[in-house]
C-alpha atoms as one frame of an Amber mdcrd trajectory, in Angstrom:
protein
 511.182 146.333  54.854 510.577 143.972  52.210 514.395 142.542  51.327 515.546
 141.724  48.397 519.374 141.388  49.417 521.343 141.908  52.729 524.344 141.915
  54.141 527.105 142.808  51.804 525.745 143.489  48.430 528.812 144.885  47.071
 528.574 145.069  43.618 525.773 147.329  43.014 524.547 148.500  46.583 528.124
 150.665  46.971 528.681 151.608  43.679 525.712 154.062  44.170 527.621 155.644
  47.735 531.351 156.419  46.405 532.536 159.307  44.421 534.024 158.618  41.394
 536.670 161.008  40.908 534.550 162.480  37.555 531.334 161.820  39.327 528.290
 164.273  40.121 525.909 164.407  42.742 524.643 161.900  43.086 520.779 161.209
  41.913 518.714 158.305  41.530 518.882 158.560  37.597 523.008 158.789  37.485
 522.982 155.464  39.479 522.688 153.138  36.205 525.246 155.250  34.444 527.799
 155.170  37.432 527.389 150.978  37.279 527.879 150.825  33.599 531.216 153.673
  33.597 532.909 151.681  36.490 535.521 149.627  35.824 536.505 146.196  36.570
 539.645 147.774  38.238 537.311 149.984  39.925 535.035 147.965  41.292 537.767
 145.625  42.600 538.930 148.476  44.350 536.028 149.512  46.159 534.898 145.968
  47.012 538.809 145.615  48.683 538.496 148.443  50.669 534.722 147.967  52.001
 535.869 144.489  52.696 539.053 145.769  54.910 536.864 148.285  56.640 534.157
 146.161  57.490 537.218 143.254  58.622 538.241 146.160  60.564 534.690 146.756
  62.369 534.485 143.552  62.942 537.249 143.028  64.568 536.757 145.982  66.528
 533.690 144.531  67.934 535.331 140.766  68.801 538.090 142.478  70.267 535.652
 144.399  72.770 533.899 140.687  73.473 537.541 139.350  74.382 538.453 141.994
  76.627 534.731 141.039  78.130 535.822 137.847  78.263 538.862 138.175  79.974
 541.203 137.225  76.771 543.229 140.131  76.451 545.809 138.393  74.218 542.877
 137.877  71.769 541.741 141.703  71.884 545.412 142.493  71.410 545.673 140.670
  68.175 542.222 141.589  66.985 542.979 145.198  67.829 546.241 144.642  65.431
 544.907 143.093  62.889 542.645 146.002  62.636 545.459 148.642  62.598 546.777
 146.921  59.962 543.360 146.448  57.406 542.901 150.388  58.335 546.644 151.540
  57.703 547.298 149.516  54.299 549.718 151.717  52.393 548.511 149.778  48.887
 544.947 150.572  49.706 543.608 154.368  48.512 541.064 155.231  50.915 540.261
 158.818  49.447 539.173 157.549  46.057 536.292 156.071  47.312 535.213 158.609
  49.995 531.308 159.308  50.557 529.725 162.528  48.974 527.026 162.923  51.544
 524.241 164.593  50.753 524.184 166.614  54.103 528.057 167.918  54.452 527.498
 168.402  57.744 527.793 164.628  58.188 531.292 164.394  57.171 532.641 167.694
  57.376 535.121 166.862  60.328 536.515 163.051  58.555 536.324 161.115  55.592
 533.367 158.219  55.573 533.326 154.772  53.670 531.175 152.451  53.019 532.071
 149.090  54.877 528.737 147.579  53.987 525.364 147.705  52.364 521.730 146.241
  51.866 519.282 146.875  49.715 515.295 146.604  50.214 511.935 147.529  48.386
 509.920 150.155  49.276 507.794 150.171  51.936 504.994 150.600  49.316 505.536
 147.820  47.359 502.708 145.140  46.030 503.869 142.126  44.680 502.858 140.951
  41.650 503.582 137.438  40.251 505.432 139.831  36.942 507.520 141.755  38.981
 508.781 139.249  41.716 509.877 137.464  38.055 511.885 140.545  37.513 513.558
 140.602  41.029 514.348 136.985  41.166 516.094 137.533  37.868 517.849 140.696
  38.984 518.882 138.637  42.307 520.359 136.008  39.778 522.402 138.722  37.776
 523.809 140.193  40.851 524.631 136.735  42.158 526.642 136.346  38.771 528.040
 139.559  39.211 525.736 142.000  36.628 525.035 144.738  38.827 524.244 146.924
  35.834 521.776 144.266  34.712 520.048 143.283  37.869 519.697 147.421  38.419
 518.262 148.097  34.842 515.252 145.185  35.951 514.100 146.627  38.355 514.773
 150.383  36.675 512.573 148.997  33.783 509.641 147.079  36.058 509.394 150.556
  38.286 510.267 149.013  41.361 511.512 150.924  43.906 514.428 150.246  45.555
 515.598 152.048  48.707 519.652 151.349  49.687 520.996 151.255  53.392 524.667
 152.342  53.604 527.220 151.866  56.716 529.544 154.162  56.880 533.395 154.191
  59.107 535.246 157.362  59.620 538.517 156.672  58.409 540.437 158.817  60.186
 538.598 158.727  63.656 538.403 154.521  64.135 542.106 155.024  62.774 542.955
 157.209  65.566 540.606 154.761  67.746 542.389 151.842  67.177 545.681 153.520
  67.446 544.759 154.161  70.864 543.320 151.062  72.117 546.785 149.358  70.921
 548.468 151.557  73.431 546.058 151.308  76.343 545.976 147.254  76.043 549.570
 147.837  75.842 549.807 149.406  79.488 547.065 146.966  80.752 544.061 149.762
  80.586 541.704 147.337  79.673 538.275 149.045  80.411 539.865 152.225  78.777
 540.683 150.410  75.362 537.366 148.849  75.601 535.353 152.479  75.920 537.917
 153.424  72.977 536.662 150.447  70.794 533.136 151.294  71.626 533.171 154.696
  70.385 534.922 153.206  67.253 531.934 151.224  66.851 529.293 153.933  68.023
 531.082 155.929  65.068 529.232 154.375  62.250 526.875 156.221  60.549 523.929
 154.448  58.729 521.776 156.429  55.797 519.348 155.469  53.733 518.605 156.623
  49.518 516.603 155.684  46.992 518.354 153.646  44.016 515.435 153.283  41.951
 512.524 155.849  42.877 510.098 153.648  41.399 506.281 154.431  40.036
């Protein structure tokens, strides 16, 4: 894949995966519209709780490398510190649940983003006009125009595929829940194969943003 921007791209590469409580399915054409309705308060919101969830991962995954490296004390502060990100009373996890396309991938929990990238299509030719266009849209997403930087490349007809992470809520809750208990009682390899399957849990999808010419 041709990258434009990785890691956590927040401020347009998410908007496109939560469901707005007035929002339809979602289609590569109600993507610019869904960027330019959100609100500031909004997309504070869902930048907060992708941040907590993916602080939560991560800490998931350092925990397991402590309890590899013999520092239980660590894993039991890790493992903590991500009961409390995941169980934050002032945080509202439902309003910014996935709509997946399939249901069957989140029939049995609720999914969230926890982080993003986005990438050109496989297809794509540069040309010296249109990298203009996506180092400027890079520059308004750097300054924090996601509705600009989208409407670009919406304008230029370059495609733009998103990758999406998603955490059940409800199972890594229940995950870390029971890893606290288990380092608790000195089960060590048990909270670590509990911590794994937290992690194994993610889901990653791919859509188009921008379905491009």
């Amino acid at each position: 894949m041709k990258r434009i921007m990785t890691a956590t791209a927040l401020s347009l590469a998410l908007i496109s995966g939560f469901s707005w409580a007035d929002t339809a399915t979602n289609t590569t054409g109600s993507v610019a519209a869904k960027v330019s309705s959100a609100t500031d308060q909004q997309l504070q919101e869902l930048t907060q709780i992708a941040n907590q969830g993916f602080n939560a991962m991560r800490n998931i995954q350092y925990a397991r490398l402590a309890i590899f490296g013999g520092n239980t004390e660590l894993a039991t502060k890790l493992v903590d510190q991500s009961a409390t990100l995941l169980n934050d009373d002032s945080v509202d996890w439902s309003k910014f649940v996935k709509q997946a396309k399939n249901p069957d991938l989140t029939k049995n929990d609720d999914f969230v983003i926890i982080d993003a990238s986005i990438a050109l299509a496989e297809d794509y030719t540069v040309t010296p006009e249109k990298q203009a266009v996506i180092d400027k849209a890079n520059a308004k997403l750097k300054n924090g125009d996601a509705k600009g930087a989208l409407d670009d490349l919406r304008l230029a007809d370059i495609a733009v595929n998103e990758t999406q992470y998603l955490m059940p809520i409800k199972a890594t809750r229940a995950a870390v829940t029971q890893a606290k208990q288990l380092l608790a009682d000195g089960k060590y390899y048990e909270a670590n194969l509990v911590l794994r399957d937290a992690e194994q849990a993610i889901v990653v999808t791919s859509e188009t943003l921008i379905a491009g010419k």
